[in-house]
Amino acid sequence: MLQAGNILAQSSFSFSGSNDISGKSFNTIGSFETTPSNYSVTKDWAFSLITGGEFSDYFNSSLYTIALSKRLSPHNFTLRYTPGYQKEFFFNSGESIIINDSTSNSLQASFNYRELFGLGYSIDLTEELSAGFTMRYFTQEFNKETLTPVFSDSVYLLRENVNENISFWKTDLGIDYFLFKDLLISLASVNLLNFGSSVSESEFEKYKLKTEKNVLLGLNYFPASHLNLSAYYESSGSFQTGLSTGFSFLGGNLNFSATVFHDKYQEPFIAGIIPSISFSINNFGIKILGVKYFSNRNTSGSYSFFDREGINNIINNRYSLDKAVMNFTFALNTQREKYLEFIDVEIIEEIFPTLSESYFNKPFAVGKVVNIGNKQVTVKPFSKIEGLNESEITSPYVSANPGDTVRIAFYTLIPENYKGTKTEISYADFFIYSINDEPDDRIQKAVLVNSSNAWDGKVSNLKFFIKKGFEFSIGYSKNILSMHKSVLDTTKNLLLPFVKTNILFDHFVKELVYTADPRASAEYVQFPEETVKLKGGDCDDLSVALSAILESAGIQTALVDYKADGEPRHVNLLVNTGLAPEYAGFLTNNDTKYSLRKNEFQKDEVWIAIETTSLTDFNTAWEIGSQKFNNEALINMGLSNGKVEIIDVY
Amino acid sequence: MKKLLLLMMLLPAMVFPQEFKVEYLKGTAKAQIGSSEQWINVIEGQTFKPNTVIATEENSTIKLKKGDVEFTMYEVSAVNLSSLKKLSLDELLLALAMEEILSAPKKKEDVKSKSTVVYGTRETGKQDLFVRSNDFGIKRLNGAVRLTESGFKESAIITARETFRKYPHTKGLVPFRLYFANLLIEKNLYEEALEEYYSIQKLSLNQQQKEELEDKLEFVNRKVVK
């Protein structure tokens, strides 16, 4: 027979035990008992399955719960199916019938309590504050045999079975607030709102689940990275408290926890303990816990006591048995938390590998990213072009407020040793990170990667061809100048740049021929070494090669870009003689053959224009170059109206 | 049809001659064509393209003509024929901006006068400012003054500024500096004029020049403040 006594158990009892040490784990989803507010840290999808069994004369296993949680930030939804949340009582009602043969037959009573499913909703109002509610659906089935006297020719007793099924919804509200980064406070109602069908047979009223209204206060404190202390107190006087600790293990976290609970309606004062061990790695978690009651538990009890007190908790009451429970949790999402989403990425520049440095200053792609979260985050953009980048390239970070769409510029780096001979379509992967180790979003776009010799047609970018393969130019110029050592040794120092230019040019053009670029549709520029080996090139190739050779000898050069309307674009060179204007007379009797440019010390220096396609001799190239420069850059004001541009190589 | 096309092609050359013709020459004048290193003697009736520099010797005068443009240059002067054209104020500003584009912005420089030339009056004709010297920089400045007097004030300003840079010793010629700085005021280019006056202030000035400079500075400062 059942023992007498109250069986009003605490409401916050659950099979989740203490929180994991992070306190923000997805392992506790669907634990409506401890979190009536449906507070959850699920990032996207999370799934939980709890199975276990009771220890009685034999082990009864059952599937306790299946829970599914989904976040549509800042909203979180949870569905819980609880086939194992049931408790069934069979009693002899205490009344019996004496049959004719003197045998007696007891009348039966049975009571079946079930929680079938529940749903929860919560919203993150701020980064620290969340509020929500849960609704749980219960059914109760009452059966009782009664004897009814029937008066006819004789009086006899009719044995009848009285049955009643009722159901109700239990609704509670709650809020969770991070008072500090390491202290979570929870406040929730217990049995705030219950509605459903009522019993028609008044005698069953007393067997209904007790739904006494209470308030639940919870505290979760994280004093260290691997330590969590939790406590839940109900206004009825019941409470539970737990401790959880752990360490990193096999790339995941191994946690141990223990929760003890006091139920003022159960004996002894600490009614039981819930020890657990759990392991979580990436998006998967497993927890094994036990429920050990400190009082003796029997499978039989007093009907009169049950008849008087009833129950108020299906899974934790005076009749509950020790349990072993296993909780599997899996986060279905691949992203722990997502704040950012790509709207699109536009490739604005095809890739010209030789113009590598230019990509430091200009983006090759521009993306639009929206902050779908509820807090300001820093957008950390990365990109990786297949075949070009070995690792992800970081671009400048941008701050994004909730709901804002921000423009993200993607820059790239091109390895110096890249040598692509063909123009190919490659793919660029774009990533955006916010607070996670994993990207919030990614997108892939096709991008045209040109060959190393490809040029975008901007004269300012020819300087990259000049700088490439500088070792060859140094060797080339050193070799030629060493052949004219005697001349150079007898030259005044201030005239050395001019004389060197003269020598290098004359040697450079000796075996060269001018060849128009055959690739009219696609700009193609030879590297200096290629021009020397091929013994020819167009104005771009020759200007690049001569500039590289002069620069390698310490002579400053600038490219002159003539963009005359209706005529083919032309490029030649300005060369710095390093002379002050007072000494220009050493070079020429004609003051229209040079121009003055200020150096970094704001002193005028004499620069001369060289026509690199004039492959005869230095003086002729100078004359032609200066005439063109005078006419188009100065007299026709090409420098002012943008038709002529000077681009310093360094 | 072919004749018509030919006529159309020749018409501009006939209506707008591209070359300067020497209408009158007294004494000796020389020409340097394009990028040539050589100076050739000029004779009457000879024609020159605009990319030619004409320079006169002492006691010489030359008169050049191209269409409606007539230009007389007196002794010890030099002019680039491409300067003999009217420029608008906008074109002048573009040309001044070109100096900046070609070079980094220049700082005010501490230039000491190196001038040892003798200021005088020319033998023939009449010119506001004239320095007798065979120094080519000074010839350029004399030519620039003639450009001013002939109505090519914008070209004169450009020529003078270029000459002061290409022949740095001419920066010390205070009368020329003041002359062309005053020309900037005439063109309402007050900021440019102010910069030039501050530069002139650092030179060795006589009392008269100092007083003139102070007057100009006060005037330009008032204009700039406005």
PDB file of N, CA and C in Angstrom, chain B residues 50-119:
ATOM      1  N   PRO B  50      55.320  77.738 -85.698  1.00  0.00           N
ATOM      2  CA  PRO B  50      55.201  78.244 -84.315  1.00  0.00           C
ATOM      3  C   PRO B  50      56.205  77.606 -83.349  1.00  0.00           C
ATOM      4  N   ASN B  51      56.788  76.471 -83.720  1.00  0.00           N
ATOM      5  CA  ASN B  51      57.732  75.854 -82.787  1.00  0.00           C
ATOM      6  C   ASN B  51      59.134  76.424 -82.935  1.00  0.00           C
ATOM      7  N   THR B  52      59.197  77.702 -83.284  1.00  0.00           N
ATOM      8  CA  THR B  52      60.487  78.349 -83.510  1.00  0.00           C
ATOM      9  C   THR B  52      60.710  79.445 -82.472  1.00  0.00           C
ATOM     10  N   VAL B  53      61.955  79.567 -82.046  1.00  0.00           N
ATOM     11  CA  VAL B  53      62.322  80.676 -81.161  1.00  0.00           C
ATOM     12  C   VAL B  53      63.110  81.686 -81.991  1.00  0.00           C
ATOM     13  N   ILE B  54      62.672  82.952 -81.919  1.00  0.00           N
ATOM     14  CA  ILE B  54      63.363  84.028 -82.630  1.00  0.00           C
ATOM     15  C   ILE B  54      64.063  84.908 -81.589  1.00  0.00           C
ATOM     16  N   ALA B  55      65.329  85.216 -81.842  1.00  0.00           N
ATOM     17  CA  ALA B  55      66.086  86.071 -80.917  1.00  0.00           C
ATOM     18  C   ALA B  55      66.787  87.175 -81.704  1.00  0.00           C
ATOM     19  N   THR B  56      66.789  88.364 -81.106  1.00  0.00           N
ATOM     20  CA  THR B  56      67.433  89.500 -81.794  1.00  0.00           C
ATOM     21  C   THR B  56      68.737  89.867 -81.095  1.00  0.00           C
ATOM     22  N   GLU B  57      69.636  90.406 -81.887  1.00  0.00           N
ATOM     23  CA  GLU B  57      70.915  90.891 -81.356  1.00  0.00           C
ATOM     24  C   GLU B  57      70.737  92.377 -80.986  1.00  0.00           C
ATOM     25  N   GLU B  58      71.832  92.969 -80.516  1.00  0.00           N
ATOM     26  CA  GLU B  58      71.772  94.395 -80.177  1.00  0.00           C
ATOM     27  C   GLU B  58      71.442  95.218 -81.419  1.00  0.00           C
ATOM     28  N   ASN B  59      70.747  96.292 -81.182  1.00  0.00           N
ATOM     29  CA  ASN B  59      70.376  97.241 -82.235  1.00  0.00           C
ATOM     30  C   ASN B  59      69.618  96.571 -83.388  1.00  0.00           C
ATOM     31  N   SER B  60      68.838  95.625 -83.060  1.00  0.00           N
ATOM     32  CA  SER B  60      68.088  94.911 -84.100  1.00  0.00           C
ATOM     33  C   SER B  60      66.592  94.974 -83.794  1.00  0.00           C
ATOM     34  N   THR B  61      65.807  94.920 -84.843  1.00  0.00           N
ATOM     35  CA  THR B  61      64.347  94.890 -84.701  1.00  0.00           C
ATOM     36  C   THR B  61      63.798  93.931 -85.750  1.00  0.00           C
ATOM     37  N   ILE B  62      62.785  93.168 -85.350  1.00  0.00           N
ATOM     38  CA  ILE B  62      62.161  92.241 -86.305  1.00  0.00           C
ATOM     39  C   ILE B  62      60.653  92.381 -86.175  1.00  0.00           C
ATOM     40  N   LYS B  63      59.990  92.294 -87.338  1.00  0.00           N
ATOM     41  CA  LYS B  63      58.530  92.337 -87.337  1.00  0.00           C
ATOM     42  C   LYS B  63      58.019  91.060 -87.984  1.00  0.00           C
ATOM     43  N   LEU B  64      57.147  90.380 -87.259  1.00  0.00           N
ATOM     44  CA  LEU B  64      56.621  89.097 -87.731  1.00  0.00           C
ATOM     45  C   LEU B  64      55.119  89.223 -87.924  1.00  0.00           C
ATOM     46  N   LYS B  65      54.599  88.443 -88.860  1.00  0.00           N
ATOM     47  CA  LYS B  65      53.173  88.522 -89.117  1.00  0.00           C
ATOM     48  C   LYS B  65      52.629  87.128 -89.445  1.00  0.00           C
ATOM     49  N   LYS B  66      51.489  86.825 -88.866  1.00  0.00           N
ATOM     50  CA  LYS B  66      50.751  85.607 -89.241  1.00  0.00           C
ATOM     51  C   LYS B  66      49.271  85.973 -89.225  1.00  0.00           C
ATOM     52  N   GLY B  67      48.684  86.078 -90.398  1.00  0.00           N
ATOM     53  CA  GLY B  67      47.286  86.510 -90.482  1.00  0.00           C
ATOM     54  C   GLY B  67      47.141  87.891 -89.896  1.00  0.00           C
ATOM     55  N   ASP B  68      46.245  88.019 -88.943  1.00  0.00           N
ATOM     56  CA  ASP B  68      46.015  89.314 -88.308  1.00  0.00           C
ATOM     57  C   ASP B  68      47.039  89.630 -87.231  1.00  0.00           C
ATOM     58  N   VAL B  69      47.825  88.629 -86.906  1.00  0.00           N
ATOM     59  CA  VAL B  69      48.757  88.819 -85.790  1.00  0.00           C
ATOM     60  C   VAL B  69      50.040  89.468 -86.300  1.00  0.00           C
ATOM     61  N   GLU B  70      50.350  90.601 -85.669  1.00  0.00           N
ATOM     62  CA  GLU B  70      51.609  91.273 -85.985  1.00  0.00           C
ATOM     63  C   GLU B  70      52.397  91.448 -84.700  1.00  0.00           C
ATOM     64  N   PHE B  71      53.690  91.238 -84.799  1.00  0.00           N
ATOM     65  CA  PHE B  71      54.500  91.331 -83.584  1.00  0.00           C
ATOM     66  C   PHE B  71      55.854  91.927 -83.931  1.00  0.00           C
ATOM     67  N   THR B  72      56.172  92.983 -83.219  1.00  0.00           N
ATOM     68  CA  THR B  72      57.474  93.613 -83.426  1.00  0.00           C
ATOM     69  C   THR B  72      58.318  93.404 -82.182  1.00  0.00           C
ATOM     70  N   MET B  73      59.537  92.945 -82.403  1.00  0.00           N
ATOM     71  CA  MET B  73      60.419  92.701 -81.269  1.00  0.00           C
ATOM     72  C   MET B  73      61.706  93.491 -81.469  1.00  0.00           C
ATOM     73  N   TYR B  74      62.096  94.152 -80.391  1.00  0.00           N
ATOM     74  CA  TYR B  74      63.272  95.006 -80.489  1.00  0.00           C
ATOM     75  C   TYR B  74      64.512  94.226 -80.096  1.00  0.00           C
ATOM     76  N   GLU B  75      65.586  94.977 -79.852  1.00  0.00           N
ATOM     77  CA  GLU B  75      66.902  94.339 -79.656  1.00  0.00           C
ATOM     78  C   GLU B  75      66.966  93.471 -78.389  1.00  0.00           C
ATOM     79  N   VAL B  76      67.940  92.594 -78.386  1.00  0.00           N
ATOM     80  CA  VAL B  76      68.239  91.633 -77.304  1.00  0.00           C
ATOM     81  C   VAL B  76      66.983  91.059 -76.640  1.00  0.00           C
ATOM     82  N   SER B  77      66.166  90.510 -77.478  1.00  0.00           N
ATOM     83  CA  SER B  77      64.947  89.865 -76.981  1.00  0.00           C
ATOM     84  C   SER B  77      64.812  88.507 -77.667  1.00  0.00           C
ATOM     85  N   ALA B  78      64.017  87.664 -77.024  1.00  0.00           N
ATOM     86  CA  ALA B  78      63.751  86.350 -77.623  1.00  0.00           C
ATOM     87  C   ALA B  78      62.314  85.966 -77.331  1.00  0.00           C
ATOM     88  N   VAL B  79      61.710  85.325 -78.307  1.00  0.00           N
ATOM     89  CA  VAL B  79      60.332  84.896 -78.102  1.00  0.00           C
ATOM     90  C   VAL B  79      60.092  83.580 -78.835  1.00  0.00           C
ATOM     91  N   ASN B  80      59.302  82.740 -78.179  1.00  0.00           N
ATOM     92  CA  ASN B  80      58.868  81.519 -78.835  1.00  0.00           C
ATOM     93  C   ASN B  80      57.624  81.853 -79.645  1.00  0.00           C
ATOM     94  N   LEU B  81      57.615  81.559 -80.902  1.00  0.00           N
ATOM     95  CA  LEU B  81      56.486  81.986 -81.746  1.00  0.00           C
ATOM     96  C   LEU B  81      55.170  81.355 -81.304  1.00  0.00           C
ATOM     97  N   SER B  82      55.252  80.211 -80.628  1.00  0.00           N
ATOM     98  CA  SER B  82      54.008  79.592 -80.137  1.00  0.00           C
ATOM     99  C   SER B  82      53.343  80.451 -79.058  1.00  0.00           C
ATOM    100  N   SER B  83      54.100  81.424 -78.510  1.00  0.00           N
ATOM    101  CA  SER B  83      53.522  82.316 -77.496  1.00  0.00           C
ATOM    102  C   SER B  83      52.712  83.445 -78.108  1.00  0.00           C
ATOM    103  N   LEU B  84      52.832  83.618 -79.408  1.00  0.00           N
ATOM    104  CA  LEU B  84      52.132  84.739 -80.050  1.00  0.00           C
ATOM    105  C   LEU B  84      50.688  84.336 -80.337  1.00  0.00           C
ATOM    106  N   LYS B  85      49.962  84.161 -79.286  1.00  0.00           N
ATOM    107  CA  LYS B  85      48.535  83.823 -79.439  1.00  0.00           C
ATOM    108  C   LYS B  85      47.783  84.362 -78.233  1.00  0.00           C
ATOM    109  N   LYS B  86      46.533  84.697 -78.516  1.00  0.00           N
ATOM    110  CA  LYS B  86      45.679  85.212 -77.441  1.00  0.00           C
ATOM    111  C   LYS B  86      45.171  84.045 -76.602  1.00  0.00           C
ATOM    112  N   LEU B  87      45.261  84.235 -75.320  1.00  0.00           N
ATOM    113  CA  LEU B  87      44.735  83.223 -74.410  1.00  0.00           C
ATOM    114  C   LEU B  87      43.638  83.840 -73.571  1.00  0.00           C
ATOM    115  N   SER B  88      42.643  83.053 -73.272  1.00  0.00           N
ATOM    116  CA  SER B  88      41.612  83.521 -72.344  1.00  0.00           C
ATOM    117  C   SER B  88      42.146  83.411 -70.920  1.00  0.00           C
ATOM    118  N   LEU B  89      41.424  84.011 -70.002  1.00  0.00           N
ATOM    119  CA  LEU B  89      41.840  83.922 -68.596  1.00  0.00           C
ATOM    120  C   LEU B  89      41.814  82.462 -68.128  1.00  0.00           C
ATOM    121  N   ASP B  90      40.803  81.732 -68.610  1.00  0.00           N
ATOM    122  CA  ASP B  90      40.722  80.307 -68.240  1.00  0.00           C
ATOM    123  C   ASP B  90      41.942  79.551 -68.737  1.00  0.00           C
ATOM    124  N   GLU B  91      42.348  79.868 -69.956  1.00  0.00           N
ATOM    125  CA  GLU B  91      43.531  79.184 -70.508  1.00  0.00           C
ATOM    126  C   GLU B  91      44.789  79.559 -69.720  1.00  0.00           C
ATOM    127  N   LEU B  92      44.834  80.805 -69.285  1.00  0.00           N
ATOM    128  CA  LEU B  92      45.976  81.215 -68.457  1.00  0.00           C
ATOM    129  C   LEU B  92      45.986  80.426 -67.153  1.00  0.00           C
ATOM    130  N   LEU B  93      44.815  80.300 -66.557  1.00  0.00           N
ATOM    131  CA  LEU B  93      44.742  79.547 -65.298  1.00  0.00           C
ATOM    132  C   LEU B  93      45.142  78.089 -65.515  1.00  0.00           C
ATOM    133  N   LEU B  94      44.707  77.528 -66.640  1.00  0.00           N
ATOM    134  CA  LEU B  94      45.098  76.148 -66.954  1.00  0.00           C
ATOM    135  C   LEU B  94      46.606  76.031 -67.096  1.00  0.00           C
ATOM    136  N   ALA B  95      47.174  77.027 -67.759  1.00  0.00           N
ATOM    137  CA  ALA B  95      48.622  76.994 -67.963  1.00  0.00           C
ATOM    138  C   ALA B  95      49.360  77.121 -66.635  1.00  0.00           C
ATOM    139  N   LEU B  96      48.843  77.974 -65.752  1.00  0.00           N
ATOM    140  CA  LEU B  96      49.489  78.108 -64.436  1.00  0.00           C
ATOM    141  C   LEU B  96      49.329  76.817 -63.642  1.00  0.00           C
ATOM    142  N   ALA B  97      48.150  76.189 -63.797  1.00  0.00           N
ATOM    143  CA  ALA B  97      47.922  74.925 -63.086  1.00  0.00           C
ATOM    144  C   ALA B  97      48.870  73.852 -63.612  1.00  0.00           C
ATOM    145  N   MET B  98      49.211  73.968 -64.872  1.00  0.00           N
ATOM    146  CA  MET B  98      50.091  72.975 -65.495  1.00  0.00           C
ATOM    147  C   MET B  98      51.446  72.925 -64.807  1.00  0.00           C
ATOM    148  N   GLU B  99      51.886  74.086 -64.346  1.00  0.00           N
ATOM    149  CA  GLU B  99      53.163  74.109 -63.599  1.00  0.00           C
ATOM    150  C   GLU B  99      53.068  73.199 -62.391  1.00  0.00           C
ATOM    151  N   GLU B 100      51.911  73.272 -61.747  1.00  0.00           N
ATOM    152  CA  GLU B 100      51.725  72.453 -60.544  1.00  0.00           C
ATOM    153  C   GLU B 100      51.624  70.978 -60.908  1.00  0.00           C
ATOM    154  N   ILE B 101      50.958  70.700 -62.039  1.00  0.00           N
ATOM    155  CA  ILE B 101      50.802  69.305 -62.448  1.00  0.00           C
ATOM    156  C   ILE B 101      52.160  68.709 -62.818  1.00  0.00           C
ATOM    157  N   LEU B 102      52.940  69.516 -63.503  1.00  0.00           N
ATOM    158  CA  LEU B 102      54.253  69.036 -63.929  1.00  0.00           C
ATOM    159  C   LEU B 102      55.177  68.840 -62.739  1.00  0.00           C
ATOM    160  N   SER B 103      55.025  69.705 -61.761  1.00  0.00           N
ATOM    161  CA  SER B 103      55.909  69.653 -60.598  1.00  0.00           C
ATOM    162  C   SER B 103      55.090  69.591 -59.339  1.00  0.00           C
ATOM    163  N   ALA B 104      55.743  69.174 -58.271  1.00  0.00           N
ATOM    164  CA  ALA B 104      55.103  69.250 -56.968  1.00  0.00           C
ATOM    165  C   ALA B 104      54.954  70.717 -56.607  1.00  0.00           C
ATOM    166  N   PRO B 105      53.966  71.073 -55.773  1.00  0.00           N
ATOM    167  CA  PRO B 105      53.808  72.478 -55.383  1.00  0.00           C
ATOM    168  C   PRO B 105      55.106  73.026 -54.800  1.00  0.00           C
ATOM    169  N   LYS B 106      55.490  74.151 -55.275  1.00  0.00           N
ATOM    170  CA  LYS B 106      56.782  74.662 -54.813  1.00  0.00           C
ATOM    171  C   LYS B 106      56.627  75.483 -53.547  1.00  0.00           C
ATOM    172  N   LYS B 107      57.659  75.450 -52.764  1.00  0.00           N
ATOM    173  CA  LYS B 107      57.662  76.263 -51.552  1.00  0.00           C
ATOM    174  C   LYS B 107      58.314  77.604 -51.875  1.00  0.00           C
ATOM    175  N   LYS B 108      58.075  78.538 -50.973  1.00  0.00           N
ATOM    176  CA  LYS B 108      58.726  79.835 -51.168  1.00  0.00           C
ATOM    177  C   LYS B 108      60.215  79.663 -50.989  1.00  0.00           C
ATOM    178  N   GLU B 109      60.935  80.173 -51.933  1.00  0.00           N
ATOM    179  CA  GLU B 109      62.378  79.952 -51.900  1.00  0.00           C
ATOM    180  C   GLU B 109      63.125  81.214 -51.499  1.00  0.00           C
ATOM    181  N   ASP B 110      64.237  80.997 -50.877  1.00  0.00           N
ATOM    182  CA  ASP B 110      65.083  82.103 -50.445  1.00  0.00           C
ATOM    183  C   ASP B 110      66.107  82.374 -51.539  1.00  0.00           C
ATOM    184  N   VAL B 111      65.747  83.285 -52.403  1.00  0.00           N
ATOM    185  CA  VAL B 111      66.600  83.540 -53.560  1.00  0.00           C
ATOM    186  C   VAL B 111      67.309  84.887 -53.404  1.00  0.00           C
ATOM    187  N   LYS B 112      68.605  84.837 -53.524  1.00  0.00           N
ATOM    188  CA  LYS B 112      69.388  86.082 -53.476  1.00  0.00           C
ATOM    189  C   LYS B 112      69.601  86.593 -54.895  1.00  0.00           C
ATOM    190  N   SER B 113      69.564  87.880 -55.026  1.00  0.00           N
ATOM    191  CA  SER B 113      69.762  88.475 -56.342  1.00  0.00           C
ATOM    192  C   SER B 113      71.191  88.256 -56.809  1.00  0.00           C
ATOM    193  N   LYS B 114      71.312  87.764 -58.063  1.00  0.00           N
ATOM    194  CA  LYS B 114      72.641  87.581 -58.634  1.00  0.00           C
ATOM    195  C   LYS B 114      72.830  88.519 -59.812  1.00  0.00           C
ATOM    196  N   SER B 115      71.882  89.449 -59.945  1.00  0.00           N
ATOM    197  CA  SER B 115      71.887  90.282 -61.133  1.00  0.00           C
ATOM    198  C   SER B 115      73.031  91.306 -61.119  1.00  0.00           C
ATOM    199  N   THR B 116      73.741  91.362 -62.244  1.00  0.00           N
ATOM    200  CA  THR B 116      74.765  92.408 -62.404  1.00  0.00           C
ATOM    201  C   THR B 116      74.513  93.184 -63.683  1.00  0.00           C
ATOM    202  N   VAL B 117      73.313  93.016 -64.185  1.00  0.00           N
ATOM    203  CA  VAL B 117      73.027  93.626 -65.487  1.00  0.00           C
ATOM    204  C   VAL B 117      72.775  95.127 -65.324  1.00  0.00           C
ATOM    205  N   VAL B 118      72.856  95.804 -66.462  1.00  0.00           N
ATOM    206  CA  VAL B 118      72.643  97.253 -66.473  1.00  0.00           C
ATOM    207  C   VAL B 118      71.301  97.545 -67.127  1.00  0.00           C
ATOM    208  N   TYR B 119      70.469  98.248 -66.394  1.00  0.00           N
ATOM    209  CA  TYR B 119      69.175  98.618 -66.957  1.00  0.00           C
ATOM    210  C   TYR B 119      69.365  99.863 -67.813  1.00  0.00           C
TER     211      TYR B 119
END
